[in-house]
Amino acid sequence: MTVLRLAPSVLAATAATVIGLAAPATASEKDRKFFSSVEGSWSGPGEIVAGKYKGTKFVCNFTGATPGDKIGMSLDGGCRVGLFTQKMQASVEHQGRAGYRGSFMDGSDGTGLDVVGGRVDGRKVTLTLNRNQLNGAMLARLPDDNTMTVTVSVLVDEQMVPVIGMNLKRVDRGAVGSVANH
């Protein structure tokens, strides 16, 4: 489906830009707490807010997990537009001085995007996305333990432009982790 295949590319590009703006840093216990708070089942609506498919609405369902003893997360699930569902996957891990690295879908070697950087700041994470000449960022924010907002932006003429927005709610029995308030 064209809309959903475009969305992963746009999402990946947005994340790359944000990550490029954030210098690699050492991961901390605060980062671990943030990622553990994303564990569980999430569902909610989204919309493409710019570009050729502006106004296209979709619904996503994801399961978040953490990679054992490493700092990071994976999201697995899909997004539905009408009768069509597109599988979605993302993973990111802290890799020492290289910072956060990972992929959206199958990475830039396939049809997805590479996560080339990232930074956790309190109750939000910003991931830099890249695919060839496309740069972008993904911002995931947890206003509370049961709500996650995700915005994907792309770099256009040296300005970040939001292209995808999602409002997800926790659909499992409760928050797995707790994020320290600042």
PDB file of C-alpha atoms in Angstrom:
ATOM      1  CA  MET A   1       0.000   0.000   0.000  1.00  0.00           C
ATOM      2  CA  THR A   2       1.551   3.256  -1.128  1.00  0.00           C
ATOM      3  CA  VAL A   3       0.521   5.401   1.854  1.00  0.00           C
ATOM      4  CA  LEU A   4       1.979   3.046   4.418  1.00  0.00           C
ATOM      5  CA  ARG A   5       5.139   2.418   2.424  1.00  0.00           C
ATOM      6  CA  LEU A   6       5.682   6.153   2.228  1.00  0.00           C
ATOM      7  CA  ALA A   7       5.071   6.633   5.938  1.00  0.00           C
ATOM      8  CA  PRO A   8       7.998   4.397   7.032  1.00  0.00           C
ATOM      9  CA  SER A   9      10.359   6.278   4.717  1.00  0.00           C
ATOM     10  CA  VAL A  10       9.163   9.616   6.016  1.00  0.00           C
ATOM     11  CA  LEU A  11       9.354   8.397   9.601  1.00  0.00           C
ATOM     12  CA  ALA A  12      12.853   7.126   9.180  1.00  0.00           C
ATOM     13  CA  ALA A  13      13.979  10.346   7.591  1.00  0.00           C
ATOM     14  CA  THR A  14      12.556  12.416  10.405  1.00  0.00           C
ATOM     15  CA  ALA A  15      14.320  10.441  13.081  1.00  0.00           C
ATOM     16  CA  ALA A  16      17.660  10.734  11.311  1.00  0.00           C
ATOM     17  CA  THR A  17      17.527  14.504  11.404  1.00  0.00           C
ATOM     18  CA  VAL A  18      16.841  14.728  15.088  1.00  0.00           C
ATOM     19  CA  ILE A  19      19.552  12.254  15.921  1.00  0.00           C
ATOM     20  CA  GLY A  20      22.002  14.238  13.830  1.00  0.00           C
ATOM     21  CA  LEU A  21      21.287  17.234  16.035  1.00  0.00           C
ATOM     22  CA  ALA A  22      21.976  15.314  19.237  1.00  0.00           C
ATOM     23  CA  ALA A  23      25.562  14.450  20.069  1.00  0.00           C
ATOM     24  CA  PRO A  24      26.225  10.852  21.112  1.00  0.00           C
ATOM     25  CA  ALA A  25      26.121  10.511  24.872  1.00  0.00           C
ATOM     26  CA  THR A  26      26.537   7.726  27.334  1.00  0.00           C
ATOM     27  CA  ALA A  27      23.331   5.937  28.243  1.00  0.00           C
ATOM     28  CA  SER A  28      22.198   6.165  31.827  1.00  0.00           C
ATOM     29  CA  GLU A  29      19.779   4.545  34.232  1.00  0.00           C
ATOM     30  CA  LYS A  30      17.307   7.307  33.262  1.00  0.00           C
ATOM     31  CA  ASP A  31      17.485   6.118  29.647  1.00  0.00           C
ATOM     32  CA  ARG A  32      16.862   2.530  30.785  1.00  0.00           C
ATOM     33  CA  LYS A  33      13.819   3.669  32.814  1.00  0.00           C
ATOM     34  CA  PHE A  34      12.410   5.577  29.856  1.00  0.00           C
ATOM     35  CA  PHE A  35      12.690   2.616  27.500  1.00  0.00           C
ATOM     36  CA  SER A  36      11.245   0.190  30.054  1.00  0.00           C
ATOM     37  CA  SER A  37       8.219   2.490  30.369  1.00  0.00           C
ATOM     38  CA  VAL A  38       7.480   1.844  26.677  1.00  0.00           C
ATOM     39  CA  GLU A  39       7.142  -1.911  27.290  1.00  0.00           C
ATOM     40  CA  GLY A  40       3.636  -3.254  26.714  1.00  0.00           C
ATOM     41  CA  SER A  41       0.803  -2.881  24.215  1.00  0.00           C
ATOM     42  CA  TRP A  42      -0.105   0.437  22.580  1.00  0.00           C
ATOM     43  CA  SER A  43      -2.880   1.413  20.172  1.00  0.00           C
ATOM     44  CA  GLY A  44      -4.184   4.595  18.644  1.00  0.00           C
ATOM     45  CA  PRO A  45      -4.850   6.834  15.682  1.00  0.00           C
ATOM     46  CA  GLY A  46      -2.402   8.647  13.482  1.00  0.00           C
ATOM     47  CA  GLU A  47      -2.459  10.982  10.527  1.00  0.00           C
ATOM     48  CA  ILE A  48      -0.158  12.062   7.740  1.00  0.00           C
ATOM     49  CA  VAL A  49      -0.071  15.840   8.233  1.00  0.00           C
ATOM     50  CA  ALA A  50       2.030  16.956   5.259  1.00  0.00           C
ATOM     51  CA  GLY A  51       2.939  15.909   1.749  1.00  0.00           C
ATOM     52  CA  LYS A  52       1.180  14.045  -1.012  1.00  0.00           C
ATOM     53  CA  TYR A  53      -0.900  11.897   1.365  1.00  0.00           C
ATOM     54  CA  LYS A  54      -1.789  14.705   3.791  1.00  0.00           C
ATOM     55  CA  GLY A  55      -5.011  13.946   5.663  1.00  0.00           C
ATOM     56  CA  THR A  56      -4.662  10.155   5.459  1.00  0.00           C
ATOM     57  CA  LYS A  57      -5.741   8.684   8.776  1.00  0.00           C
ATOM     58  CA  PHE A  58      -4.632   5.306  10.136  1.00  0.00           C
ATOM     59  CA  VAL A  59      -4.725   3.221  13.325  1.00  0.00           C
ATOM     60  CA  CYS A  60      -1.650   1.510  14.774  1.00  0.00           C
ATOM     61  CA  ASN A  61      -1.123  -1.326  17.259  1.00  0.00           C
ATOM     62  CA  PHE A  62       2.348  -1.906  18.707  1.00  0.00           C
ATOM     63  CA  THR A  63       4.029  -4.030  21.338  1.00  0.00           C
ATOM     64  CA  GLY A  64       7.057  -2.470  23.004  1.00  0.00           C
ATOM     65  CA  ALA A  65       9.894  -4.493  24.521  1.00  0.00           C
ATOM     66  CA  THR A  66      13.397  -3.883  25.867  1.00  0.00           C
ATOM     67  CA  PRO A  67      16.480  -5.844  24.715  1.00  0.00           C
ATOM     68  CA  GLY A  68      17.340  -7.733  27.898  1.00  0.00           C
ATOM     69  CA  ASP A  69      20.390  -6.240  29.582  1.00  0.00           C
ATOM     70  CA  LYS A  70      20.965  -3.578  26.905  1.00  0.00           C
ATOM     71  CA  ILE A  71      19.539  -0.060  26.872  1.00  0.00           C
ATOM     72  CA  GLY A  72      17.022   0.456  24.080  1.00  0.00           C
ATOM     73  CA  MET A  73      13.684  -0.779  22.800  1.00  0.00           C
ATOM     74  CA  SER A  74      11.855  -2.528  20.008  1.00  0.00           C
ATOM     75  CA  LEU A  75       8.372  -1.865  18.680  1.00  0.00           C
ATOM     76  CA  ASP A  76       6.559  -4.470  16.643  1.00  0.00           C
ATOM     77  CA  GLY A  77       3.085  -4.290  15.153  1.00  0.00           C
ATOM     78  CA  GLY A  78       1.275  -2.656  12.289  1.00  0.00           C
ATOM     79  CA  CYS A  79      -0.791   0.251  11.048  1.00  0.00           C
ATOM     80  CA  ARG A  80      -4.133  -0.047   9.266  1.00  0.00           C
ATOM     81  CA  VAL A  81      -5.700   2.209   6.642  1.00  0.00           C
ATOM     82  CA  GLY A  82      -9.168   0.958   5.737  1.00  0.00           C
ATOM     83  CA  LEU A  83      -8.890  -2.755   5.002  1.00  0.00           C
ATOM     84  CA  PHE A  84      -5.116  -2.724   4.493  1.00  0.00           C
ATOM     85  CA  THR A  85      -2.520  -3.325   7.209  1.00  0.00           C
ATOM     86  CA  GLN A  86       1.195  -2.612   6.917  1.00  0.00           C
ATOM     87  CA  LYS A  87       3.545  -4.408   9.313  1.00  0.00           C
ATOM     88  CA  MET A  88       5.801  -2.009  11.217  1.00  0.00           C
ATOM     89  CA  GLN A  89       8.970  -2.733  13.173  1.00  0.00           C
ATOM     90  CA  ALA A  90      11.566  -0.545  14.830  1.00  0.00           C
ATOM     91  CA  SER A  91      14.489  -1.215  17.118  1.00  0.00           C
ATOM     92  CA  VAL A  92      17.133   0.932  18.765  1.00  0.00           C
ATOM     93  CA  GLU A  93      19.965   0.101  21.177  1.00  0.00           C
ATOM     94  CA  HIS A  94      22.679   2.087  22.853  1.00  0.00           C
ATOM     95  CA  GLN A  95      26.020   1.050  21.375  1.00  0.00           C
ATOM     96  CA  GLY A  96      28.642   2.677  23.562  1.00  0.00           C
ATOM     97  CA  ARG A  97      30.352   5.781  22.185  1.00  0.00           C
ATOM     98  CA  ALA A  98      28.493   5.325  18.891  1.00  0.00           C
ATOM     99  CA  GLY A  99      25.296   6.329  20.735  1.00  0.00           C
ATOM    100  CA  TYR A 100      21.900   5.004  19.707  1.00  0.00           C
ATOM    101  CA  ARG A 101      21.690   2.928  16.537  1.00  0.00           C
ATOM    102  CA  GLY A 102      18.948   0.851  14.988  1.00  0.00           C
ATOM    103  CA  SER A 103      16.472   0.531  12.180  1.00  0.00           C
ATOM    104  CA  PHE A 104      12.928   1.265  11.171  1.00  0.00           C
ATOM    105  CA  MET A 105      11.472  -1.561   9.093  1.00  0.00           C
ATOM    106  CA  ASP A 106      14.458  -3.180   7.350  1.00  0.00           C
ATOM    107  CA  GLY A 107      16.718  -0.125   7.487  1.00  0.00           C
ATOM    108  CA  SER A 108      18.014   1.927   4.581  1.00  0.00           C
ATOM    109  CA  ASP A 109      19.428  -1.174   2.880  1.00  0.00           C
ATOM    110  CA  GLY A 110      15.799  -2.205   2.321  1.00  0.00           C
ATOM    111  CA  THR A 111      12.714   0.011   2.223  1.00  0.00           C
ATOM    112  CA  GLY A 112      13.086   1.506   5.718  1.00  0.00           C
ATOM    113  CA  LEU A 113      15.278   3.951   7.580  1.00  0.00           C
ATOM    114  CA  ASP A 114      18.351   3.798   9.765  1.00  0.00           C
ATOM    115  CA  VAL A 115      18.352   5.184  13.297  1.00  0.00           C
ATOM    116  CA  VAL A 116      21.689   6.983  13.406  1.00  0.00           C
ATOM    117  CA  GLY A 117      21.455   8.724  16.763  1.00  0.00           C
ATOM    118  CA  GLY A 118      19.237   9.528  19.656  1.00  0.00           C
ATOM    119  CA  ARG A 119      18.799  11.125  23.006  1.00  0.00           C
ATOM    120  CA  VAL A 120      16.543  10.518  25.980  1.00  0.00           C
ATOM    121  CA  ASP A 121      15.486  13.653  27.845  1.00  0.00           C
ATOM    122  CA  GLY A 122      13.157  12.999  30.771  1.00  0.00           C
ATOM    123  CA  ARG A 123       9.890  11.589  29.384  1.00  0.00           C
ATOM    124  CA  LYS A 124      10.835  11.822  25.706  1.00  0.00           C
ATOM    125  CA  VAL A 125      13.244  10.340  23.209  1.00  0.00           C
ATOM    126  CA  THR A 126      14.393  11.934  19.990  1.00  0.00           C
ATOM    127  CA  LEU A 127      15.767   9.607  17.328  1.00  0.00           C
ATOM    128  CA  THR A 128      17.587  10.755  14.212  1.00  0.00           C
ATOM    129  CA  LEU A 129      16.589   8.952  11.021  1.00  0.00           C
ATOM    130  CA  ASN A 130      18.402   8.660   7.708  1.00  0.00           C
ATOM    131  CA  ARG A 131      17.871   7.139   4.296  1.00  0.00           C
ATOM    132  CA  ASN A 132      20.221   8.289   1.543  1.00  0.00           C
ATOM    133  CA  GLN A 133      19.556  12.033   1.131  1.00  0.00           C
ATOM    134  CA  LEU A 134      16.497  12.015   3.405  1.00  0.00           C
ATOM    135  CA  ASN A 135      17.066  13.171   6.997  1.00  0.00           C
ATOM    136  CA  GLY A 136      14.534  13.377   9.754  1.00  0.00           C
ATOM    137  CA  ALA A 137      13.641  12.730  13.352  1.00  0.00           C
ATOM    138  CA  MET A 138      11.112  10.904  15.445  1.00  0.00           C
ATOM    139  CA  LEU A 139      10.048  12.330  18.794  1.00  0.00           C
ATOM    140  CA  ALA A 140       8.214  10.002  21.188  1.00  0.00           C
ATOM    141  CA  ARG A 141       6.879  11.628  24.342  1.00  0.00           C
ATOM    142  CA  LEU A 142       5.158  10.065  27.361  1.00  0.00           C
ATOM    143  CA  PRO A 143       2.945  12.756  28.936  1.00  0.00           C
ATOM    144  CA  ASP A 144       1.870  10.102  31.463  1.00  0.00           C
ATOM    145  CA  ASP A 145       2.386   6.357  31.976  1.00  0.00           C
ATOM    146  CA  ASN A 146      -0.478   5.410  29.640  1.00  0.00           C
ATOM    147  CA  THR A 147      -0.135   7.902  26.766  1.00  0.00           C
ATOM    148  CA  MET A 148       2.518   8.195  24.047  1.00  0.00           C
ATOM    149  CA  THR A 149       2.610  10.846  21.332  1.00  0.00           C
ATOM    150  CA  VAL A 150       4.845  10.286  18.318  1.00  0.00           C
ATOM    151  CA  THR A 151       5.802  12.911  15.763  1.00  0.00           C
ATOM    152  CA  VAL A 152       7.918  12.249  12.698  1.00  0.00           C
ATOM    153  CA  SER A 153       9.484  15.198  10.945  1.00  0.00           C
ATOM    154  CA  VAL A 154      11.702  15.597   7.886  1.00  0.00           C
ATOM    155  CA  LEU A 155      14.344  18.158   7.095  1.00  0.00           C
ATOM    156  CA  VAL A 156      13.212  20.461   4.273  1.00  0.00           C
ATOM    157  CA  ASP A 157      15.298  23.524   3.378  1.00  0.00           C
ATOM    158  CA  GLU A 158      17.089  23.412   6.740  1.00  0.00           C
ATOM    159  CA  GLN A 159      13.791  23.315   8.689  1.00  0.00           C
ATOM    160  CA  MET A 160      12.137  20.341  10.412  1.00  0.00           C
ATOM    161  CA  VAL A 161       8.613  19.800   9.041  1.00  0.00           C
ATOM    162  CA  PRO A 162       6.210  17.435  10.891  1.00  0.00           C
ATOM    163  CA  VAL A 163       4.769  14.816   8.511  1.00  0.00           C
ATOM    164  CA  ILE A 164       3.261  12.096  10.727  1.00  0.00           C
ATOM    165  CA  GLY A 165       1.554  12.304  14.098  1.00  0.00           C
ATOM    166  CA  MET A 166       0.246   9.507  16.342  1.00  0.00           C
ATOM    167  CA  ASN A 167      -1.551   9.456  19.699  1.00  0.00           C
ATOM    168  CA  LEU A 168      -1.178   6.059  21.328  1.00  0.00           C
ATOM    169  CA  LYS A 169      -2.786   4.746  24.504  1.00  0.00           C
ATOM    170  CA  ARG A 170      -1.596   1.843  26.601  1.00  0.00           C
ATOM    171  CA  VAL A 171      -3.964  -1.097  26.113  1.00  0.00           C
ATOM    172  CA  ASP A 172      -2.363  -3.567  28.500  1.00  0.00           C
ATOM    173  CA  ARG A 173      -2.932  -3.540  32.234  1.00  0.00           C
ATOM    174  CA  GLY A 174      -0.528  -0.768  33.150  1.00  0.00           C
ATOM    175  CA  ALA A 175       2.851   0.828  32.936  1.00  0.00           C
ATOM    176  CA  VAL A 176       5.772  -1.576  33.224  1.00  0.00           C
ATOM    177  CA  GLY A 177       8.330   1.016  34.270  1.00  0.00           C
ATOM    178  CA  SER A 178       8.301   4.464  35.718  1.00  0.00           C
ATOM    179  CA  VAL A 179      10.128   7.492  34.371  1.00  0.00           C
ATOM    180  CA  ALA A 180      11.576   9.899  36.885  1.00  0.00           C
ATOM    181  CA  ASN A 181      10.035  13.356  36.735  1.00  0.00           C
ATOM    182  CA  HIS A 182      12.357  16.310  36.245  1.00  0.00           C
TER     183      HIS A 182
END
